[in-house]
Coordinates of C-alpha atoms in Angstrom, one line a residue:
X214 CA 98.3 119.8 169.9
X215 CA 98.0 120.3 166.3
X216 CA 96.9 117.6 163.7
X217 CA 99.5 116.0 161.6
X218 CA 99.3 113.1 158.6
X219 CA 100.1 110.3 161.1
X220 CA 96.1 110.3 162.5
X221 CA 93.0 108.6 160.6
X222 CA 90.7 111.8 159.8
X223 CA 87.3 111.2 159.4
X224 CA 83.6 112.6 159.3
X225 CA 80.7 110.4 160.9
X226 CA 77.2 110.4 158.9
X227 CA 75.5 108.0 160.6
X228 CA 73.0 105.6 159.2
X229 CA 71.0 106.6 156.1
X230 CA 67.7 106.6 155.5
X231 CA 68.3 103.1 153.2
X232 CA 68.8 103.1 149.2
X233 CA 68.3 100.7 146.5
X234 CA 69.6 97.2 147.0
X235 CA 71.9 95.7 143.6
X236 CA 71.5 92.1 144.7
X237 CA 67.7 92.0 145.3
X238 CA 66.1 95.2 143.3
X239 CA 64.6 96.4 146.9
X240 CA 64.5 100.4 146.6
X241 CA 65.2 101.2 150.3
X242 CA 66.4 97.6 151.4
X243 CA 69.6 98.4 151.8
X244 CA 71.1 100.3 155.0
X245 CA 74.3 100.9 156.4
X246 CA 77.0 103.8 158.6
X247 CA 78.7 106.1 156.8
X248 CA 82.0 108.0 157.0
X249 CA 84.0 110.4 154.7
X250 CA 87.6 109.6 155.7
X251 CA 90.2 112.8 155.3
X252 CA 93.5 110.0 156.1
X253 CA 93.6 106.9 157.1
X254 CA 96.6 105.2 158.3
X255 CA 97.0 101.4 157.2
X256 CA 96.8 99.9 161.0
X257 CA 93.6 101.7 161.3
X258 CA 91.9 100.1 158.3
X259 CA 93.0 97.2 159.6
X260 CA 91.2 97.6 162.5
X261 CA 88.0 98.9 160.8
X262 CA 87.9 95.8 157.6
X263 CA 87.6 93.7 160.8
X264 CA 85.1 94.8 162.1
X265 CA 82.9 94.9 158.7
X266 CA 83.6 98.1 157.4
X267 CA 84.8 98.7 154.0
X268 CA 85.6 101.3 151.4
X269 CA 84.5 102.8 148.4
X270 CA 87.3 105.3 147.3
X271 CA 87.8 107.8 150.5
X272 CA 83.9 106.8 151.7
X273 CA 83.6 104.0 154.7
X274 CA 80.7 102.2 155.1
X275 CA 79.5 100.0 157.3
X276 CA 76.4 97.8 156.5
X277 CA 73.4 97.5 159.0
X278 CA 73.1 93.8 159.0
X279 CA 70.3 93.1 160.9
X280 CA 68.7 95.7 159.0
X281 CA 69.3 95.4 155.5
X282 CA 67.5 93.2 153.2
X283 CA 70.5 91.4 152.2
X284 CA 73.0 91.0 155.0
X285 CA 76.6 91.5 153.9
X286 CA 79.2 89.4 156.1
X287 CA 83.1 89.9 155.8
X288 CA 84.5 87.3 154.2
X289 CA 88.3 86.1 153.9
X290 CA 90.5 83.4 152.7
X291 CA 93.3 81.5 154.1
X292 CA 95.9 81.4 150.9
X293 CA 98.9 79.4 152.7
X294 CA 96.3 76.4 153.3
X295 CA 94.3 77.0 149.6
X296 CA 93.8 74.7 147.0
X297 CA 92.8 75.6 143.7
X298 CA 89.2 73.7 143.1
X299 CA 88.3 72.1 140.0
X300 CA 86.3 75.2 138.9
X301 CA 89.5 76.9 139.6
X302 CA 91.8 74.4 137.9
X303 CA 89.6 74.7 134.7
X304 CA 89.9 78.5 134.6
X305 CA 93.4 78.5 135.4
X306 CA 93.6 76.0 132.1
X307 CA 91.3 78.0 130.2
X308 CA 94.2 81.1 130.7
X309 CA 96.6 78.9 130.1
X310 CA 95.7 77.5 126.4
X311 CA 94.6 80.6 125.4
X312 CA 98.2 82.5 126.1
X313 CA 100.2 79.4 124.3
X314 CA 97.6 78.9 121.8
X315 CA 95.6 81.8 121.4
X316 CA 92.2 80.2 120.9
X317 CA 89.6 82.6 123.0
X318 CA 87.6 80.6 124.8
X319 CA 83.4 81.4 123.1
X320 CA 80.3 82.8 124.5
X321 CA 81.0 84.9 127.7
X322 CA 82.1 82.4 130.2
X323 CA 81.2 78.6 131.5
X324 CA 78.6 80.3 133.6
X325 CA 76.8 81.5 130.9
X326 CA 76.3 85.3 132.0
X327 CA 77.9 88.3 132.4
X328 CA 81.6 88.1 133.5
X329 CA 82.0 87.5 137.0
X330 CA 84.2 90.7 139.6
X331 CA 85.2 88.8 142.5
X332 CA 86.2 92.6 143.9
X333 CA 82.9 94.1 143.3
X334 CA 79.9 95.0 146.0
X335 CA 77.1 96.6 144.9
X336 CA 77.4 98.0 148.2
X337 CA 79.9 100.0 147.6
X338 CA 79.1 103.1 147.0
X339 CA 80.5 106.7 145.3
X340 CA 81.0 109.3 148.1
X341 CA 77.9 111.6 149.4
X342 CA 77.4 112.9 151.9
X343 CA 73.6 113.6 152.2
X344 CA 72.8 110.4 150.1
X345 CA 75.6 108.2 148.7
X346 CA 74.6 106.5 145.2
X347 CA 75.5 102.9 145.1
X348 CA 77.7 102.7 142.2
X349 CA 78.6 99.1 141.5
X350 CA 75.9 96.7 140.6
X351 CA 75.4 92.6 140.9
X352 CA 78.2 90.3 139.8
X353 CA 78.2 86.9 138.3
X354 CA 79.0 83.9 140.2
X355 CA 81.3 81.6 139.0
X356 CA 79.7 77.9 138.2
X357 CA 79.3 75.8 141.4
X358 CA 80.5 72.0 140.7
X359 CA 77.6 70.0 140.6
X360 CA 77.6 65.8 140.5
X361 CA 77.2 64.6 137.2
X362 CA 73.8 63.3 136.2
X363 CA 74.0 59.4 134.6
X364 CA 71.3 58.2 132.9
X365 CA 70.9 54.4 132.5
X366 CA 69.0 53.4 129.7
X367 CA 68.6 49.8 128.7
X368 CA 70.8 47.9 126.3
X369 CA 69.6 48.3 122.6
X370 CA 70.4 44.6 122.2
X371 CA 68.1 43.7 124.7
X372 CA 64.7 43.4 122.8
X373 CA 62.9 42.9 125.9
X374 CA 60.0 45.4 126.4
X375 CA 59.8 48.1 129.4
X376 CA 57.0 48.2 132.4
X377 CA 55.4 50.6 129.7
X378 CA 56.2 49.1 127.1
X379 CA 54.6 45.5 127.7
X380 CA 51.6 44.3 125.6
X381 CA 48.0 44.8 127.3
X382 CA 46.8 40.9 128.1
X383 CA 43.3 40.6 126.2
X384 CA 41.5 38.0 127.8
X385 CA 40.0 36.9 124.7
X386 CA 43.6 36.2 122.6
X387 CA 44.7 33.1 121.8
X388 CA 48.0 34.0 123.2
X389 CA 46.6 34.5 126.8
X390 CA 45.0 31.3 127.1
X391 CA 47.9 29.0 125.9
X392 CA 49.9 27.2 128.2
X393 CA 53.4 28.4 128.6
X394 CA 55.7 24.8 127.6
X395 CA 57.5 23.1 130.5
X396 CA 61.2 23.8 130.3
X397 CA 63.2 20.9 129.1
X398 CA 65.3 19.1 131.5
X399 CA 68.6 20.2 132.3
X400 CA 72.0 19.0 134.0
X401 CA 71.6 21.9 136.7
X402 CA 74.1 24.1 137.9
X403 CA 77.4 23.7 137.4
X404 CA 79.0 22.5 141.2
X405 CA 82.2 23.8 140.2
X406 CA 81.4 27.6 139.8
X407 CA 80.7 29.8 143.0
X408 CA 77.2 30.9 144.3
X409 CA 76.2 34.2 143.0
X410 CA 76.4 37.3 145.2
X411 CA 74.4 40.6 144.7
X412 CA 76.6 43.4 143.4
X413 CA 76.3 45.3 146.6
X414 CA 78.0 42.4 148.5
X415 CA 80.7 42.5 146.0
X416 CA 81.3 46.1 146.1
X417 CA 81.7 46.0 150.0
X418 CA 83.5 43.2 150.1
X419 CA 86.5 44.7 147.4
X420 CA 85.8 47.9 150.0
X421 CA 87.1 46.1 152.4
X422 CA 90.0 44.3 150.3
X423 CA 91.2 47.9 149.5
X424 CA 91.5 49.2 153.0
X425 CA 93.1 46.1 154.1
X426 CA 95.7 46.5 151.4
X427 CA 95.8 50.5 152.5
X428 CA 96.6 49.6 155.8
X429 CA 99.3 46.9 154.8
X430 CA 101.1 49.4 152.4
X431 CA 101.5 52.0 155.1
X432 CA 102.4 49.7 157.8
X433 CA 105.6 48.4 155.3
X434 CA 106.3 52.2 154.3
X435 CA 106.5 53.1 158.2
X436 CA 108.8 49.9 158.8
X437 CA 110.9 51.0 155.8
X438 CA 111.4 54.5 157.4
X439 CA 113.8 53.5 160.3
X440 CA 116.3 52.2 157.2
X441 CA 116.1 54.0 154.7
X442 CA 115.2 58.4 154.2
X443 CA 111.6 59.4 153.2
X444 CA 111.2 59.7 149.1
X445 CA 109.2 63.0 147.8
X446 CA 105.9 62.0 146.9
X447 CA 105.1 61.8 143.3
X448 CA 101.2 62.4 143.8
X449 CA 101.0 66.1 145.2
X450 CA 98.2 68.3 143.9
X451 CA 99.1 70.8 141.2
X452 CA 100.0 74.1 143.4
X453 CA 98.4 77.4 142.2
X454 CA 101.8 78.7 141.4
X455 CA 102.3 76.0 139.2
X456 CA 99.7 76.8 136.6
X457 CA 100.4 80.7 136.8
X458 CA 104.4 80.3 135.9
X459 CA 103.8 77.6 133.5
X460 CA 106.1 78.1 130.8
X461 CA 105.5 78.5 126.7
X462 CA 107.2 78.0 124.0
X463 CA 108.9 80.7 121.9
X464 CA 106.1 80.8 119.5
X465 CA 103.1 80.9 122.1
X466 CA 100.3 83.4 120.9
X467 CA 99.9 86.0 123.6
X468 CA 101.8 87.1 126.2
X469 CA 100.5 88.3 129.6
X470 CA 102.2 90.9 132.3
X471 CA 101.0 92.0 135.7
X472 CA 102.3 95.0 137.1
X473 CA 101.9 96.4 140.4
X474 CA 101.5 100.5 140.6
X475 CA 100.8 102.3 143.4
X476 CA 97.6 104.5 143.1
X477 CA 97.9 106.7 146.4
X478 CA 100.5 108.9 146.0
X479 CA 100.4 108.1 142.5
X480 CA 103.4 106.3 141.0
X481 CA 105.1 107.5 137.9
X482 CA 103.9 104.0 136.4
X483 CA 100.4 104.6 137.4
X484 CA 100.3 108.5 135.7
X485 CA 101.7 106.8 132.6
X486 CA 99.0 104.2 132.3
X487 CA 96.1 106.4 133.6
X488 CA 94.2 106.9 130.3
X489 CA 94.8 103.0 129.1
X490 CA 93.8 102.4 132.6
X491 CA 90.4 104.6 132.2
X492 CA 89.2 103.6 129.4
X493 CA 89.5 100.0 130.1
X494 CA 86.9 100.5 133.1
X495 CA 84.9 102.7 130.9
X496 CA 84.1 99.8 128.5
X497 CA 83.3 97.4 131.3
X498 CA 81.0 100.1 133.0
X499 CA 79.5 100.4 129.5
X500 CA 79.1 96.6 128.5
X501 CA 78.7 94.9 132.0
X502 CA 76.6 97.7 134.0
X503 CA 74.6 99.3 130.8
X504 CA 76.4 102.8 132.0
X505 CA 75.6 105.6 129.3
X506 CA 79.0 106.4 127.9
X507 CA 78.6 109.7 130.1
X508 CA 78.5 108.4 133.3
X509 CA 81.8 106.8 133.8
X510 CA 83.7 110.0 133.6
X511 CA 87.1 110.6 134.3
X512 CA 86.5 112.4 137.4
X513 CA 84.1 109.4 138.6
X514 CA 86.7 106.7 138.0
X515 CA 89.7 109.1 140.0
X516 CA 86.8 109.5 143.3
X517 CA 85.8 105.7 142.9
X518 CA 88.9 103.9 142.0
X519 CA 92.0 105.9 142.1
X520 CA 91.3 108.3 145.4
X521 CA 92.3 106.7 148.8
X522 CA 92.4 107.5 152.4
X523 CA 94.8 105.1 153.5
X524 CA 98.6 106.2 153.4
X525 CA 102.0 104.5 152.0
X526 CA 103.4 103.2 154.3
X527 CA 106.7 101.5 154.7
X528 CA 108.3 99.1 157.1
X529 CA 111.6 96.4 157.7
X530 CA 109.1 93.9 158.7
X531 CA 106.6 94.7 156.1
X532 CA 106.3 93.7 152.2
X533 CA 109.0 95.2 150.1
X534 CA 106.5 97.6 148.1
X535 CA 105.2 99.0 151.7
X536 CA 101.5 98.8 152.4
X537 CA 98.8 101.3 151.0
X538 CA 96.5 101.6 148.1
X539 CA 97.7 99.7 144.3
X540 CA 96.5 98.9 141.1
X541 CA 97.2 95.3 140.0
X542 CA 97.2 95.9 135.9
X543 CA 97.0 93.0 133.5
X544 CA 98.9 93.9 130.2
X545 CA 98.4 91.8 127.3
X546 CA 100.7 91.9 124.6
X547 CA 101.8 95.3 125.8
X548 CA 98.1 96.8 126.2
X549 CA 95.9 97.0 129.8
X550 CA 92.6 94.6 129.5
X551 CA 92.0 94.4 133.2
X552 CA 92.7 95.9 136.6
X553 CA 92.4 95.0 140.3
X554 CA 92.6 97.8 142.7
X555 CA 93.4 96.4 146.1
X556 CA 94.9 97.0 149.3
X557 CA 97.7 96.2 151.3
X558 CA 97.2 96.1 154.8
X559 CA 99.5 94.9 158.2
X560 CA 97.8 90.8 157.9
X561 CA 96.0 91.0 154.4
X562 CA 95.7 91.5 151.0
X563 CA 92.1 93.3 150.6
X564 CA 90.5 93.5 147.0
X565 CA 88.5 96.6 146.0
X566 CA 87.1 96.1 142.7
X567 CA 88.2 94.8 139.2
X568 CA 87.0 96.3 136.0
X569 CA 88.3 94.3 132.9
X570 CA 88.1 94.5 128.8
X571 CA 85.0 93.2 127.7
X572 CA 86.2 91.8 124.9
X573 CA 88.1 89.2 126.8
X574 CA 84.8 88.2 129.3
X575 CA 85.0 85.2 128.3
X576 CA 88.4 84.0 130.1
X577 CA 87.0 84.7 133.4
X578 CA 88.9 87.2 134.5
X579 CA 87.4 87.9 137.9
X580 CA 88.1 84.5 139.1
X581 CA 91.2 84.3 137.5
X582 CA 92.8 87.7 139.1
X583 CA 92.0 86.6 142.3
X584 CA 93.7 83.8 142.1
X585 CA 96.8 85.7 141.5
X586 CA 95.6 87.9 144.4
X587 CA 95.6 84.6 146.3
X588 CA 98.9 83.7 144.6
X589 CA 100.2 87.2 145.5
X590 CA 99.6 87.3 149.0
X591 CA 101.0 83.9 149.5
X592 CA 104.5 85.9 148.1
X593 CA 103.7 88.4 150.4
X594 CA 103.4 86.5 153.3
X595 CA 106.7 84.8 152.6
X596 CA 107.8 88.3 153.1
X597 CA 106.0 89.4 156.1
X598 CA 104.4 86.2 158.1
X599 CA 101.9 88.3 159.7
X600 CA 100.2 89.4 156.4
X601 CA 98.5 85.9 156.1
X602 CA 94.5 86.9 154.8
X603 CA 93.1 87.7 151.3
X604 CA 90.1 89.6 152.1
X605 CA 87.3 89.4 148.9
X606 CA 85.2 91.8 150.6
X607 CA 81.9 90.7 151.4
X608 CA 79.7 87.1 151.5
X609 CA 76.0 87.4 150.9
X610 CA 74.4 84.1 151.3
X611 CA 71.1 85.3 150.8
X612 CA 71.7 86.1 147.3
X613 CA 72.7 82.4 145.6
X614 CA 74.8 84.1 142.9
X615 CA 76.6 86.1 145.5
X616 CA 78.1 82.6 147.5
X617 CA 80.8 82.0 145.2
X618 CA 83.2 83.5 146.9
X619 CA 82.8 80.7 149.8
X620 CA 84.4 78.4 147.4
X621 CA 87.9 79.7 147.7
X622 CA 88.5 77.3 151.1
X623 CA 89.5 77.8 153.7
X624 CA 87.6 80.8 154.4
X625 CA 85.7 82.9 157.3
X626 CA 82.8 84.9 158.4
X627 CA 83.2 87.8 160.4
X628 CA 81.0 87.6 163.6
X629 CA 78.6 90.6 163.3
X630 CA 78.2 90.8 167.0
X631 CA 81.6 89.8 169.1
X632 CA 83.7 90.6 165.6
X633 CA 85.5 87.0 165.6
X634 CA 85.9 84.8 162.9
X635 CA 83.9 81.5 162.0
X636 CA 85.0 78.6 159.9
X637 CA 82.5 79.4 157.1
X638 CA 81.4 75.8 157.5
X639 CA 80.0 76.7 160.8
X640 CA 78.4 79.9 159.9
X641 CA 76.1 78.2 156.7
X642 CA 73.7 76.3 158.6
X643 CA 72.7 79.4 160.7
X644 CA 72.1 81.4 157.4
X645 CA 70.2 78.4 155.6
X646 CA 67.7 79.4 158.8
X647 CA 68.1 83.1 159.0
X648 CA 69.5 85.6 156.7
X649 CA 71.1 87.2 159.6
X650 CA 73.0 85.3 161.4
X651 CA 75.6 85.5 164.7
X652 CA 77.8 82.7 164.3
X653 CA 80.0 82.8 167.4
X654 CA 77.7 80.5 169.6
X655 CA 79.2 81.0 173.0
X656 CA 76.4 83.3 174.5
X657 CA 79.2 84.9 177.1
X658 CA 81.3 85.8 174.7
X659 CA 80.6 89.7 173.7
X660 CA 82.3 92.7 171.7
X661 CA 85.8 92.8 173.5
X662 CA 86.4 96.6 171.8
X663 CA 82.6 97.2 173.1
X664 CA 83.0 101.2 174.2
X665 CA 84.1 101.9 177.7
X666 CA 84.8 105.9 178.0
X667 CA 83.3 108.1 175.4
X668 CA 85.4 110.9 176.9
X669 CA 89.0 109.2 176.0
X670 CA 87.8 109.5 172.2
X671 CA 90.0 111.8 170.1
X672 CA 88.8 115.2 168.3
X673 CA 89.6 117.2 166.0
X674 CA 88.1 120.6 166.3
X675 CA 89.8 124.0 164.8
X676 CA 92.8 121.9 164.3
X677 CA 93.2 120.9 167.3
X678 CA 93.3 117.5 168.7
X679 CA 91.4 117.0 172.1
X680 CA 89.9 114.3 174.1
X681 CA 85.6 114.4 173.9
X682 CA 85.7 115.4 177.5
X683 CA 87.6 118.3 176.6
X684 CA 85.2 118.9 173.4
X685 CA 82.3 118.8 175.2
X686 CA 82.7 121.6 177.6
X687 CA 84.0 123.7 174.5
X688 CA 80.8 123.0 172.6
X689 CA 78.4 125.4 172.4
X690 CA 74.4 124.4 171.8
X691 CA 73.4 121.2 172.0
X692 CA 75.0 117.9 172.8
X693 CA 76.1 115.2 170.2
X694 CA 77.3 112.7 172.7
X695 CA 74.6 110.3 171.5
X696 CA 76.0 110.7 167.6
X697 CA 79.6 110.4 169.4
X698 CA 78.6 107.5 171.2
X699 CA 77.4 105.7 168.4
X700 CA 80.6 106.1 166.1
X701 CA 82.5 104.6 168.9
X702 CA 80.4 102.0 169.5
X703 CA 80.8 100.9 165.6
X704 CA 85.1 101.6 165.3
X705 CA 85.7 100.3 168.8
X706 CA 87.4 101.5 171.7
X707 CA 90.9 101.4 170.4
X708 CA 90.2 103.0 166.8
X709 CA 88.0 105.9 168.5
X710 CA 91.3 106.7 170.8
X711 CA 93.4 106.7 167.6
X712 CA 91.1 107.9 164.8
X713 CA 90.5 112.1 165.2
X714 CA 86.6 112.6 165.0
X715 CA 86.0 115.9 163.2
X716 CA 83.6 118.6 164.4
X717 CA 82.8 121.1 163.1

């Protein structure tokens, strides 16, 4: 049987021998599987994203999480049941005031670094096969609400001194050693006012005035029901699509665009805005990572950024631009200043990477596009009910400026052991204790793609597709079931019957 575009082709590494960790500096901290993928069909991507593997251009990797220094967990996001936080809500504001009045918001962003890349992992790596280079580096988190602080300082009217302020008593004074004069007689208190109370019994006791009036209110809004027909409430929270179509005036300062081209096959679009599109991310590589202005070359953006395994794809149940590999460009006033490269899977919306203008850093631009990611596969889903996920790639809760992407709620963890997902609320206290963590907690419970026949895994060998068993009495020298084994173990059962394993 001869090979044809509709398998997943790839190339197993196995692990490497570990290389330099972007979130904590460690030279050989950082470990993980590797795979050079020839195709990849969208179902099978699928297949792999949930069970932690990711890609970097046509390179899958898989991080060894209970051996690398800092453990990488799948994360996604819920966007039907999101809410945009107050962190969000301020950055969607920021955006908002700067299209309709053009005032660029100063310094680099409210966190007070580097612009934060919700896409990026410094995991992710450029394509090697011996070695791969990790070619993205640490991101900025976005800033984390905190309470405010209120100090309480004493009246300036009050002239009365402070514990440290109070005079030292010298036994010898005069002052100490007269007698304090009897207070005159008074009419005593007055009969008609009431006792006092201590704030804290008055605070609990309007507490308790409130609910009671809560409770009233709704039992006369559920009596008024049966007459008369439910009114819309007036005191919904702001939806995220509200704040991204908000509408300008005629005069607003800037306007802003986002297109969607397809990257693999490349669209028309896409070859058009290629060069904009390159030298966007060769300023960001330059300003955000340090890059000499000869490293991110032309060629190295196209393998990193551009290249994909994964096929178009199009079906009558599926979105209407088909599933596969797409830029997301951001054109402002008719010129590129970011880009999000993501992909569109069967359930979710996965995010790559996003490069952006440094010039506009300060609008927060990493947070901000994936919002519209969130935004986008909401549309999407409306579409296609089964794509229901936004995947932001990975959650490192070792490294503090790496947990912001647990604040897009609801969210999951990806079990590193039975490959299920955790309420992220569930998973935290496990990785407060251990920076590697398994979070489903039912002991039974195991890998349910766990590797049952090594021989029913697919091959490709001198373009030929054949089962291992079939492989193996072919081969000549000495055996690789071990190596074979191993890459099942990792895909699963069901991906290692569909994906062809090359040998050479």
């Amino acid at each position: 049987m001869a090979a044809n575009s509709s398998y997943s082709i790839v190339e197993y590494f196995g692990g490497d021998d570990g290389y330099r960790c972007g979130y904590c500096k460690n030279e050989k901290g950082n470990f993980s599987h590797g795979m050079w993928s020839h195709a990849m069909t969208v179902q099978d991507y699928q297949d792999l994203i949930d069970r932690g593997w990711r890609r970097s251009g046509k390179y899958v990797y898989k991080p060894i999480l209970n051996k690398t220094c800092c453990p990488q967990y799948t994360i996604r996001c819920d966007p039907v049941k999101f809410q945009p936080s107050k962190s969000h809500k301020k950055i969607l504001k920021k955006m908002i005031k700067f299209l309709s009045k053009g005032e660029l918001p100063k310094g680099p962003g409210e966190s007070g670094g580097p612009m934060d890349s919700v896409c990026e992992e410094s995991g992710a790596r450029e394509p090697s096969i011996k070695m791969p280079k990790s070619a993205i580096t640490d991101i900025q988190k976005e800033a984390l609400e905190c309470p405010a602080i209120i100090v309480v300082k004493r009246n300036e009217a009050d002239t009365t001194p402070t514990g440290s302020e109070l005079p030292r008593k010298d036994p010898g004074s005069v002052l100490d050693r007269r007698t304090t004069p009897a207070p005159k007689p008074g009419i005593g208190s007055d009969p008609n006012r009431p006792p006092c109370r201590k704030a804290k019994d008055l605070r609990k006791e309007r507490r308790h005035q409130k609910e009671q009036l809560k409770h009233s209110i709704v039992g006369v809004s559920a009596t008024l029901t049966t007459s008369s027909p439910p009114s819309t409430p007036t005191n919904q929270p702001k939806a995220l699509e509200d704040f991204l179509t908000e509408t300008f005036a005629d005069n607003s300062s800037h306007c802003l665009e986002v297109r969607l081209v397809r990257s693999n096959p490349p669209c028309p679009q896409f070859k058009a805005s290629f060069d904009a599109s390159y030298q966007v991310y060769k300023l960001y590589q330059m300003a955000i990572h340090k890059d000499p202005p000869d490293k991110p070359s032309e060629s190295q953006f196209r393998r990193f950024l551009c290249d994909s395994p994964l096929e178009a794809k199009y079906s009558a149940d599926g979105p209407e631009m088909g599933y596969g590999s797409f830029h997301q460009q951001y054109w402002l006033d008719g010129q590129i200043v970011a880009v999000g490269v993501i992909d569109i899977l069967p359930t979710c919306v996965s995010s790559v990477y996003l490069y952006y203008h440094p010039d506009f850093a300060s609008l927060s631009l990493g947070s901000y596009s994936a919002l519209r990611e969130i935004a986008f596969t909401r549309k999407l889903h409306k579409q296609s009910p089964k794509l229901s996920h936004y995947y932001l790639g990975f959650y490192i809760h070792s490294c503090p400026k790496m947990r912001y992407k647990g604040q897009y709620r609801p969210s999951d963890l990806l079990c590193p052991e039975t490959y299920v997902w955790v309420p992220i609320e569930q998973c935290l206290p496990h990785l407060e204790s251990s920076s590697y963590a398994r979070f489903n907690q039912n002991l039974d419970e195991g890998d349910a793609q766990v590797l049952k026949d090594v021989g029913r895994i697919l091959v490709l060998h001198r373009r030929t597709v054949m089962p291992y068993t079939v492989y193996s009495r072919k081969r000549k020298g000495s055996s690789d079931e071990t190596e074979v084994q191993e890459f099942a173990s990792l895909v699963g059962q069901n991906c290692a019957e569909r994906i062809l394993l090359y040998r050479a």
